[in-house]
């Protein structure tokens, strides 16, 4: 085997100079305010983000692993004048082709213009940046690079070195390496004076801050929080490569530089345009947006497609950003998969015509379903749970996705019956009370979660064997009929002030199943500076709009109209960008009152995605949601990134907080872009395109009256609708006996109804309103029914 001379010392080489100041300042990430996020559609496993006119986090080899903090530029004259371009704030961003993550950024200064053109290499794990400096010829360009290999700023090692005859900036840690090289139009090495240092002490930025020029030339820094700097000519193409070693990363980076930048750019554009054309052919709805919103529509489609991982096809993280990332070292939970967010995005991709991507999302979900049928609150891409709260909507959503694919005959051979049966079994055995609401905070029954669950029970039933459909539909009908009994507050000061008789609440505690007065129960609010609670009957949100979106209630229902009047009064804020809504009364997830970053307590701000949900209601009510689409587009950042939250108070310029503009929350939020895309397409279709047709057919045309009421030990309703039969559902075979005043009563044995459950239907339809039905049972193995599930039930027949 020939000797590898690369790792041998060079004869007469000068000694390596180590930078002082180890390990550097405590590392942080950069701001979550992204101008653009994107990736390629080729085999390359690299995703990039741009913010403040420079490259921020670059992800490799998965969409959840940021490997740098940022890559920016300094312009100086070596005579004391210098500026870091990200701090100028005078720049424009544009995509080089509609809906394609290939970007031009133009920074403007009285003494210069700096044009950056940025594209990933679709074939290699490399990001290419073409930099062109014009203006004062005395000025020079410098590149700054802050590695975060392994998604951390600790323990990185950086160096200035030569590799195969080229100067290279590289870094490594553990199983990851990166390399930055630069070339001119003739593909020759053009990287000049360079230095490695520790952030905050001996890095290139500190050199300029102290000397007004690049004077340090340290060869090595680390392990620690390190950074690199190098001088460049007025025109250069930079290649930032990633691999398992720094040498392999350099090989990839140099390979990219040996192809003209324009050729790589054209490949990136062509790949994306082919993808759009294919999606357009498969989409039965006209694939367009109003002229004023066409650019945002393409950007949102690009954002959604760019969030898909390649190691785990179909998996998507919540955001390619780190909310309030410049406050600390944690990369943030938004680099996890939430089943709910994934389904929201997958149904938007399906609406676009990206059927394969939606199928892969479903396949990924099936592969990560827990044995008992549920999905965890969130998980790493490989399926390992992170937070492990139980949210019923996150188990219902994958069933809805499967149903929507089935309606389009787009399952592509994916067998979904077992997944659906397991998921519906979990919903039946645990609903209607959810351990957490969709905002992941409080336990109880919420309109949004219940609507999702009912939709799943109805739409999923069609995939089940006939013997299993009965219980799924019976429970769906009963829970749907009970919504107003459980989730409506009647009277009270809020209703009086709004001039209405009743309204939907955000959440009812579990006790509502047995005690109508439970809506007076205080519900603790989360993310508060000091402990605080609000009675359930005063806790208002827009979650009830899901009842209309899924087809459970009509938009013109008087209770719906009144509830919306109250919610708008309490949650809506008008901003220069348009109206925006808070999640619920008393929300604490957002910046503090003075605009400081959220660090566990604050005040919730307006969510653009709720404007999208509000727009779906407007559509169902027969009105044009265009103003709300326009508002969402105006709330987007410079490059069209729709944020999780927008500022809705007085401007705080020193914190870059302006009314109707993005806060330090996740930007972009993939779910927000999904809402925008689906509202555009729903507007053309005349209906919510992410609602299974089976649900609307069952409930929207006319309210289907429940003919059976359902009692379960985990959902022990104390009241049932008079004139219905009572279905008792247990976990074991049992012999039941029941009686009620004025009726004969009787005995019944349970039958196996699937899902590990057993049920008996009691002929209680003749029980007069106001009478109590007494039920007792014995397990059919002869033991007493007394135990954890109880051996008897009392249910009042009520109107």
PDB file of C-alpha atoms in Angstrom, residues 394-618:
ATOM      1  CA  UNK A 394     -51.231  13.264  17.528  1.00  0.00           C
ATOM      2  CA  UNK A 395     -52.616   9.737  17.361  1.00  0.00           C
ATOM      3  CA  UNK A 396     -55.644  10.812  15.336  1.00  0.00           C
ATOM      4  CA  UNK A 397     -53.709  12.853  12.749  1.00  0.00           C
ATOM      5  CA  UNK A 398     -51.904   9.938  11.042  1.00  0.00           C
ATOM      6  CA  UNK A 399     -55.276   8.233  10.545  1.00  0.00           C
ATOM      7  CA  UNK A 400     -56.561  11.390   8.853  1.00  0.00           C
ATOM      8  CA  UNK A 401     -53.504  11.437   6.577  1.00  0.00           C
ATOM      9  CA  UNK A 402     -54.082   7.818   5.587  1.00  0.00           C
ATOM     10  CA  UNK A 403     -57.735   8.562   4.839  1.00  0.00           C
ATOM     11  CA  UNK A 404     -56.838  11.539   2.648  1.00  0.00           C
ATOM     12  CA  UNK A 405     -54.330   9.470   0.691  1.00  0.00           C
ATOM     13  CA  UNK A 406     -56.944   6.745   0.350  1.00  0.00           C
ATOM     14  CA  UNK A 407     -59.494   9.204  -1.028  1.00  0.00           C
ATOM     15  CA  UNK A 408     -57.035  10.092  -3.792  1.00  0.00           C
ATOM     16  CA  UNK A 409     -56.159   6.436  -4.413  1.00  0.00           C
ATOM     17  CA  UNK A 410     -52.624   7.475  -3.547  1.00  0.00           C
ATOM     18  CA  UNK A 411     -51.589   5.009  -0.852  1.00  0.00           C
ATOM     19  CA  UNK A 412     -49.203   3.433  -3.336  1.00  0.00           C
ATOM     20  CA  UNK A 413     -49.508  -0.067  -1.945  1.00  0.00           C
ATOM     21  CA  UNK A 414     -48.995   0.980   1.683  1.00  0.00           C
ATOM     22  CA  UNK A 415     -51.154  -1.212   3.904  1.00  0.00           C
ATOM     23  CA  UNK A 416     -52.696   0.989   6.575  1.00  0.00           C
ATOM     24  CA  UNK A 417     -55.412  -1.163   8.174  1.00  0.00           C
ATOM     25  CA  UNK A 418     -53.267  -2.420  11.045  1.00  0.00           C
ATOM     26  CA  UNK A 419     -51.964   1.076  11.844  1.00  0.00           C
ATOM     27  CA  UNK A 420     -55.478   2.498  11.800  1.00  0.00           C
ATOM     28  CA  UNK A 421     -56.904  -0.272  13.944  1.00  0.00           C
ATOM     29  CA  UNK A 422     -54.155   0.216  16.523  1.00  0.00           C
ATOM     30  CA  UNK A 423     -54.561   4.008  16.528  1.00  0.00           C
ATOM     31  CA  UNK A 424     -58.345   3.898  16.808  1.00  0.00           C
ATOM     32  CA  UNK A 425     -58.065   1.330  19.565  1.00  0.00           C
ATOM     33  CA  UNK A 426     -55.842   3.697  21.511  1.00  0.00           C
ATOM     34  CA  UNK A 427     -58.286   6.583  20.969  1.00  0.00           C
ATOM     35  CA  UNK A 428     -61.230   4.462  22.085  1.00  0.00           C
ATOM     36  CA  UNK A 429     -59.399   3.181  25.163  1.00  0.00           C
ATOM     37  CA  UNK A 430     -58.171   6.613  26.240  1.00  0.00           C
ATOM     38  CA  UNK A 431     -60.533   9.267  24.895  1.00  0.00           C
ATOM     39  CA  UNK A 432     -62.143  11.678  25.011  1.00  0.00           C
ATOM     40  CA  UNK A 433     -59.839  13.166  27.678  1.00  0.00           C
ATOM     41  CA  UNK A 434     -56.326  13.966  26.451  1.00  0.00           C
ATOM     42  CA  UNK A 435     -53.328  14.169  28.746  1.00  0.00           C
ATOM     43  CA  UNK A 436     -52.282  17.339  26.884  1.00  0.00           C
ATOM     44  CA  UNK A 437     -53.996  19.749  24.519  1.00  0.00           C
ATOM     45  CA  UNK A 438     -52.539  20.541  21.115  1.00  0.00           C
ATOM     46  CA  UNK A 439     -50.431  23.287  22.672  1.00  0.00           C
ATOM     47  CA  UNK A 440     -48.903  20.594  24.891  1.00  0.00           C
ATOM     48  CA  UNK A 441     -49.894  22.111  28.177  1.00  0.00           C
ATOM     49  CA  UNK A 442     -53.127  21.080  29.909  1.00  0.00           C
ATOM     50  CA  UNK A 443     -55.135  17.891  30.351  1.00  0.00           C
ATOM     51  CA  UNK A 444     -58.809  17.722  29.469  1.00  0.00           C
ATOM     52  CA  UNK A 445     -61.210  17.726  26.548  1.00  0.00           C
ATOM     53  CA  UNK A 446     -60.609  20.337  23.865  1.00  0.00           C
ATOM     54  CA  UNK A 447     -62.624  21.086  20.709  1.00  0.00           C
ATOM     55  CA  UNK A 448     -59.615  20.738  18.412  1.00  0.00           C
ATOM     56  CA  UNK A 449     -58.449  17.430  19.818  1.00  0.00           C
ATOM     57  CA  UNK A 450     -61.955  16.014  19.995  1.00  0.00           C
ATOM     58  CA  UNK A 451     -62.649  17.062  16.407  1.00  0.00           C
ATOM     59  CA  UNK A 452     -59.470  15.299  15.256  1.00  0.00           C
ATOM     60  CA  UNK A 453     -60.380  12.176  17.178  1.00  0.00           C
ATOM     61  CA  UNK A 454     -63.938  12.042  15.832  1.00  0.00           C
ATOM     62  CA  UNK A 455     -62.651  12.622  12.297  1.00  0.00           C
ATOM     63  CA  UNK A 456     -60.192   9.748  12.723  1.00  0.00           C
ATOM     64  CA  UNK A 457     -62.853   7.413  14.129  1.00  0.00           C
ATOM     65  CA  UNK A 458     -65.149   8.111  11.178  1.00  0.00           C
ATOM     66  CA  UNK A 459     -62.598   8.291   8.352  1.00  0.00           C
ATOM     67  CA  UNK A 460     -60.589   5.379   9.733  1.00  0.00           C
ATOM     68  CA  UNK A 461     -63.616   3.112  10.090  1.00  0.00           C
ATOM     69  CA  UNK A 462     -63.732   2.519   6.347  1.00  0.00           C
ATOM     70  CA  UNK A 463     -60.337   0.771   6.547  1.00  0.00           C
ATOM     71  CA  UNK A 464     -61.434  -1.623   9.286  1.00  0.00           C
ATOM     72  CA  UNK A 465     -63.083  -5.025   8.997  1.00  0.00           C
ATOM     73  CA  UNK A 466     -66.859  -4.777   9.331  1.00  0.00           C
ATOM     74  CA  UNK A 467     -66.811  -6.276  12.822  1.00  0.00           C
ATOM     75  CA  UNK A 468     -64.630  -3.394  14.074  1.00  0.00           C
ATOM     76  CA  UNK A 469     -66.434  -0.484  12.451  1.00  0.00           C
ATOM     77  CA  UNK A 470     -69.454  -0.532  14.720  1.00  0.00           C
ATOM     78  CA  UNK A 471     -67.806   0.673  17.930  1.00  0.00           C
ATOM     79  CA  UNK A 472     -65.679   3.272  16.144  1.00  0.00           C
ATOM     80  CA  UNK A 473     -68.754   4.899  14.576  1.00  0.00           C
ATOM     81  CA  UNK A 474     -70.949   4.562  17.666  1.00  0.00           C
ATOM     82  CA  UNK A 475     -68.385   6.333  19.825  1.00  0.00           C
ATOM     83  CA  UNK A 476     -67.753   8.986  17.157  1.00  0.00           C
ATOM     84  CA  UNK A 477     -71.482   9.768  16.957  1.00  0.00           C
ATOM     85  CA  UNK A 478     -71.818   9.915  20.741  1.00  0.00           C
ATOM     86  CA  UNK A 479     -68.789  12.105  21.359  1.00  0.00           C
ATOM     87  CA  UNK A 480     -69.884  14.374  18.550  1.00  0.00           C
ATOM     88  CA  UNK A 481     -73.350  14.692  20.102  1.00  0.00           C
ATOM     89  CA  UNK A 482     -71.819  15.503  23.508  1.00  0.00           C
ATOM     90  CA  UNK A 483     -69.578  18.360  22.347  1.00  0.00           C
ATOM     91  CA  UNK A 484     -71.936  21.078  23.507  1.00  0.00           C
ATOM     92  CA  UNK A 485     -72.616  19.321  26.813  1.00  0.00           C
ATOM     93  CA  UNK A 486     -68.888  19.161  27.550  1.00  0.00           C
ATOM     94  CA  UNK A 487     -67.412  22.228  25.895  1.00  0.00           C
ATOM     95  CA  UNK A 488     -69.915  25.072  26.059  1.00  0.00           C
ATOM     96  CA  UNK A 489     -70.073  27.665  28.808  1.00  0.00           C
ATOM     97  CA  UNK A 490     -73.522  29.201  29.205  1.00  0.00           C
ATOM     98  CA  UNK A 491     -73.938  32.657  30.642  1.00  0.00           C
ATOM     99  CA  UNK A 492     -71.236  34.272  32.752  1.00  0.00           C
ATOM    100  CA  UNK A 493     -69.492  37.650  32.574  1.00  0.00           C
ATOM    101  CA  UNK A 494     -67.658  36.987  29.296  1.00  0.00           C
ATOM    102  CA  UNK A 495     -70.882  36.074  27.511  1.00  0.00           C
ATOM    103  CA  UNK A 496     -72.689  39.042  29.019  1.00  0.00           C
ATOM    104  CA  UNK A 497     -69.987  41.469  27.942  1.00  0.00           C
ATOM    105  CA  UNK A 498     -70.009  40.078  24.399  1.00  0.00           C
ATOM    106  CA  UNK A 499     -73.802  40.052  24.247  1.00  0.00           C
ATOM    107  CA  UNK A 500     -74.047  36.305  23.651  1.00  0.00           C
ATOM    108  CA  UNK A 501     -75.749  33.480  25.503  1.00  0.00           C
ATOM    109  CA  UNK A 502     -73.027  30.819  25.334  1.00  0.00           C
ATOM    110  CA  UNK A 503     -69.643  30.003  23.842  1.00  0.00           C
ATOM    111  CA  UNK A 504     -67.196  27.170  23.315  1.00  0.00           C
ATOM    112  CA  UNK A 505     -64.299  26.941  25.761  1.00  0.00           C
ATOM    113  CA  UNK A 506     -60.700  26.068  25.048  1.00  0.00           C
ATOM    114  CA  UNK A 507     -60.626  23.147  27.436  1.00  0.00           C
ATOM    115  CA  UNK A 508     -62.854  21.313  29.891  1.00  0.00           C
ATOM    116  CA  UNK A 509     -61.385  19.251  32.739  1.00  0.00           C
ATOM    117  CA  UNK A 510     -62.026  15.517  32.812  1.00  0.00           C
ATOM    118  CA  UNK A 511     -64.563  16.027  35.571  1.00  0.00           C
ATOM    119  CA  UNK A 512     -66.974  17.491  33.019  1.00  0.00           C
ATOM    120  CA  UNK A 513     -67.947  13.905  32.159  1.00  0.00           C
ATOM    121  CA  UNK A 514     -69.614  13.531  35.542  1.00  0.00           C
ATOM    122  CA  UNK A 515     -70.115  17.103  36.803  1.00  0.00           C
ATOM    123  CA  UNK A 516     -71.631  19.902  34.682  1.00  0.00           C
ATOM    124  CA  UNK A 517     -70.250  22.435  37.176  1.00  0.00           C
ATOM    125  CA  UNK A 518     -66.681  21.417  36.338  1.00  0.00           C
ATOM    126  CA  UNK A 519     -66.351  24.294  33.861  1.00  0.00           C
ATOM    127  CA  UNK A 520     -65.829  26.530  36.875  1.00  0.00           C
ATOM    128  CA  UNK A 521     -62.624  24.621  37.702  1.00  0.00           C
ATOM    129  CA  UNK A 522     -59.479  26.792  37.547  1.00  0.00           C
ATOM    130  CA  UNK A 523     -57.088  25.691  34.803  1.00  0.00           C
ATOM    131  CA  UNK A 524     -53.417  26.461  35.548  1.00  0.00           C
ATOM    132  CA  UNK A 525     -51.769  28.597  32.883  1.00  0.00           C
ATOM    133  CA  UNK A 526     -48.300  27.651  31.748  1.00  0.00           C
ATOM    134  CA  UNK A 527     -45.209  29.720  30.965  1.00  0.00           C
ATOM    135  CA  UNK A 528     -46.166  32.366  33.533  1.00  0.00           C
ATOM    136  CA  UNK A 529     -43.729  34.465  35.605  1.00  0.00           C
ATOM    137  CA  UNK A 530     -45.840  33.594  38.654  1.00  0.00           C
ATOM    138  CA  UNK A 531     -48.445  30.818  39.087  1.00  0.00           C
ATOM    139  CA  UNK A 532     -51.796  31.750  37.614  1.00  0.00           C
ATOM    140  CA  UNK A 533     -55.063  29.981  36.745  1.00  0.00           C
ATOM    141  CA  UNK A 534     -58.255  30.812  34.819  1.00  0.00           C
ATOM    142  CA  UNK A 535     -61.644  29.096  35.202  1.00  0.00           C
ATOM    143  CA  UNK A 536     -62.289  26.752  32.308  1.00  0.00           C
ATOM    144  CA  UNK A 537     -65.413  28.711  31.364  1.00  0.00           C
ATOM    145  CA  UNK A 538     -63.238  31.818  30.825  1.00  0.00           C
ATOM    146  CA  UNK A 539     -60.457  30.061  28.924  1.00  0.00           C
ATOM    147  CA  UNK A 540     -61.136  30.926  25.291  1.00  0.00           C
ATOM    148  CA  UNK A 541     -59.276  29.912  22.137  1.00  0.00           C
ATOM    149  CA  UNK A 542     -59.921  29.380  18.423  1.00  0.00           C
ATOM    150  CA  UNK A 543     -59.743  25.603  18.800  1.00  0.00           C
ATOM    151  CA  UNK A 544     -63.488  25.270  18.195  1.00  0.00           C
ATOM    152  CA  UNK A 545     -62.956  26.258  14.541  1.00  0.00           C
ATOM    153  CA  UNK A 546     -61.785  22.683  13.944  1.00  0.00           C
ATOM    154  CA  UNK A 547     -65.401  21.575  14.408  1.00  0.00           C
ATOM    155  CA  UNK A 548     -66.285  23.432  11.214  1.00  0.00           C
ATOM    156  CA  UNK A 549     -63.104  22.525   9.351  1.00  0.00           C
ATOM    157  CA  UNK A 550     -63.671  18.796   9.837  1.00  0.00           C
ATOM    158  CA  UNK A 551     -67.368  19.084   9.043  1.00  0.00           C
ATOM    159  CA  UNK A 552     -68.779  18.383  12.516  1.00  0.00           C
ATOM    160  CA  UNK A 553     -70.609  21.712  12.724  1.00  0.00           C
ATOM    161  CA  UNK A 554     -71.889  24.243  10.259  1.00  0.00           C
ATOM    162  CA  UNK A 555     -70.231  27.628  10.009  1.00  0.00           C
ATOM    163  CA  UNK A 556     -73.567  29.404  10.411  1.00  0.00           C
ATOM    164  CA  UNK A 557     -74.474  27.565  13.626  1.00  0.00           C
ATOM    165  CA  UNK A 558     -75.542  30.276  16.095  1.00  0.00           C
ATOM    166  CA  UNK A 559     -73.247  28.954  18.823  1.00  0.00           C
ATOM    167  CA  UNK A 560     -70.327  28.955  16.408  1.00  0.00           C
ATOM    168  CA  UNK A 561     -71.019  32.528  15.339  1.00  0.00           C
ATOM    169  CA  UNK A 562     -71.320  33.720  18.936  1.00  0.00           C
ATOM    170  CA  UNK A 563     -68.168  31.906  19.980  1.00  0.00           C
ATOM    171  CA  UNK A 564     -66.264  33.509  17.144  1.00  0.00           C
ATOM    172  CA  UNK A 565     -67.497  36.934  18.193  1.00  0.00           C
ATOM    173  CA  UNK A 566     -66.100  36.381  21.673  1.00  0.00           C
ATOM    174  CA  UNK A 567     -62.832  34.840  20.474  1.00  0.00           C
ATOM    175  CA  UNK A 568     -62.198  37.740  18.100  1.00  0.00           C
ATOM    176  CA  UNK A 569     -62.790  40.206  20.939  1.00  0.00           C
ATOM    177  CA  UNK A 570     -60.376  38.443  23.286  1.00  0.00           C
ATOM    178  CA  UNK A 571     -57.689  37.021  21.013  1.00  0.00           C
ATOM    179  CA  UNK A 572     -57.487  39.129  17.864  1.00  0.00           C
ATOM    180  CA  UNK A 573     -54.941  41.905  17.384  1.00  0.00           C
ATOM    181  CA  UNK A 574     -54.884  44.197  14.380  1.00  0.00           C
ATOM    182  CA  UNK A 575     -51.353  44.879  13.155  1.00  0.00           C
ATOM    183  CA  UNK A 576     -49.967  46.816  10.187  1.00  0.00           C
ATOM    184  CA  UNK A 577     -49.670  43.441   8.438  1.00  0.00           C
ATOM    185  CA  UNK A 578     -53.259  42.440   9.188  1.00  0.00           C
ATOM    186  CA  UNK A 579     -55.169  40.636  11.929  1.00  0.00           C
ATOM    187  CA  UNK A 580     -53.531  37.945  14.032  1.00  0.00           C
ATOM    188  CA  UNK A 581     -54.818  35.749  16.857  1.00  0.00           C
ATOM    189  CA  UNK A 582     -53.355  34.502  20.135  1.00  0.00           C
ATOM    190  CA  UNK A 583     -53.498  30.811  21.015  1.00  0.00           C
ATOM    191  CA  UNK A 584     -55.709  31.266  24.072  1.00  0.00           C
ATOM    192  CA  UNK A 585     -56.459  33.734  26.853  1.00  0.00           C
ATOM    193  CA  UNK A 586     -53.475  34.110  29.170  1.00  0.00           C
ATOM    194  CA  UNK A 587     -50.905  32.433  26.911  1.00  0.00           C
ATOM    195  CA  UNK A 588     -47.364  32.900  28.231  1.00  0.00           C
ATOM    196  CA  UNK A 589     -45.265  31.426  25.401  1.00  0.00           C
ATOM    197  CA  UNK A 590     -43.439  34.346  23.836  1.00  0.00           C
ATOM    198  CA  UNK A 591     -41.166  37.291  24.562  1.00  0.00           C
ATOM    199  CA  UNK A 592     -41.541  39.108  27.867  1.00  0.00           C
ATOM    200  CA  UNK A 593     -43.350  42.436  28.061  1.00  0.00           C
ATOM    201  CA  UNK A 594     -40.101  44.307  27.394  1.00  0.00           C
ATOM    202  CA  UNK A 595     -39.269  42.089  24.407  1.00  0.00           C
ATOM    203  CA  UNK A 596     -36.621  39.982  26.107  1.00  0.00           C
ATOM    204  CA  UNK A 597     -36.294  36.418  24.748  1.00  0.00           C
ATOM    205  CA  UNK A 598     -38.585  33.716  26.048  1.00  0.00           C
ATOM    206  CA  UNK A 599     -36.763  31.690  28.692  1.00  0.00           C
ATOM    207  CA  UNK A 600     -39.612  29.740  30.260  1.00  0.00           C
ATOM    208  CA  UNK A 601     -42.043  32.591  30.926  1.00  0.00           C
ATOM    209  CA  UNK A 602     -43.375  35.472  28.910  1.00  0.00           C
ATOM    210  CA  UNK A 603     -46.436  36.588  27.019  1.00  0.00           C
ATOM    211  CA  UNK A 604     -47.870  34.779  24.048  1.00  0.00           C
ATOM    212  CA  UNK A 605     -47.968  36.704  20.790  1.00  0.00           C
ATOM    213  CA  UNK A 606     -50.043  36.394  17.627  1.00  0.00           C
ATOM    214  CA  UNK A 607     -49.697  33.224  15.531  1.00  0.00           C
ATOM    215  CA  UNK A 608     -49.998  33.622  11.725  1.00  0.00           C
ATOM    216  CA  UNK A 609     -51.084  29.984  11.374  1.00  0.00           C
ATOM    217  CA  UNK A 610     -54.212  30.882  13.373  1.00  0.00           C
ATOM    218  CA  UNK A 611     -55.023  33.448  10.694  1.00  0.00           C
ATOM    219  CA  UNK A 612     -54.932  30.492   8.301  1.00  0.00           C
ATOM    220  CA  UNK A 613     -57.320  28.514  10.506  1.00  0.00           C
ATOM    221  CA  UNK A 614     -59.552  31.575  10.742  1.00  0.00           C
ATOM    222  CA  UNK A 615     -59.456  31.754   6.938  1.00  0.00           C
ATOM    223  CA  UNK A 616     -60.693  28.174   6.646  1.00  0.00           C
ATOM    224  CA  UNK A 617     -63.716  29.193   8.714  1.00  0.00           C
ATOM    225  CA  UNK A 618     -64.341  32.188   6.450  1.00  0.00           C
TER     226      UNK A 618
END
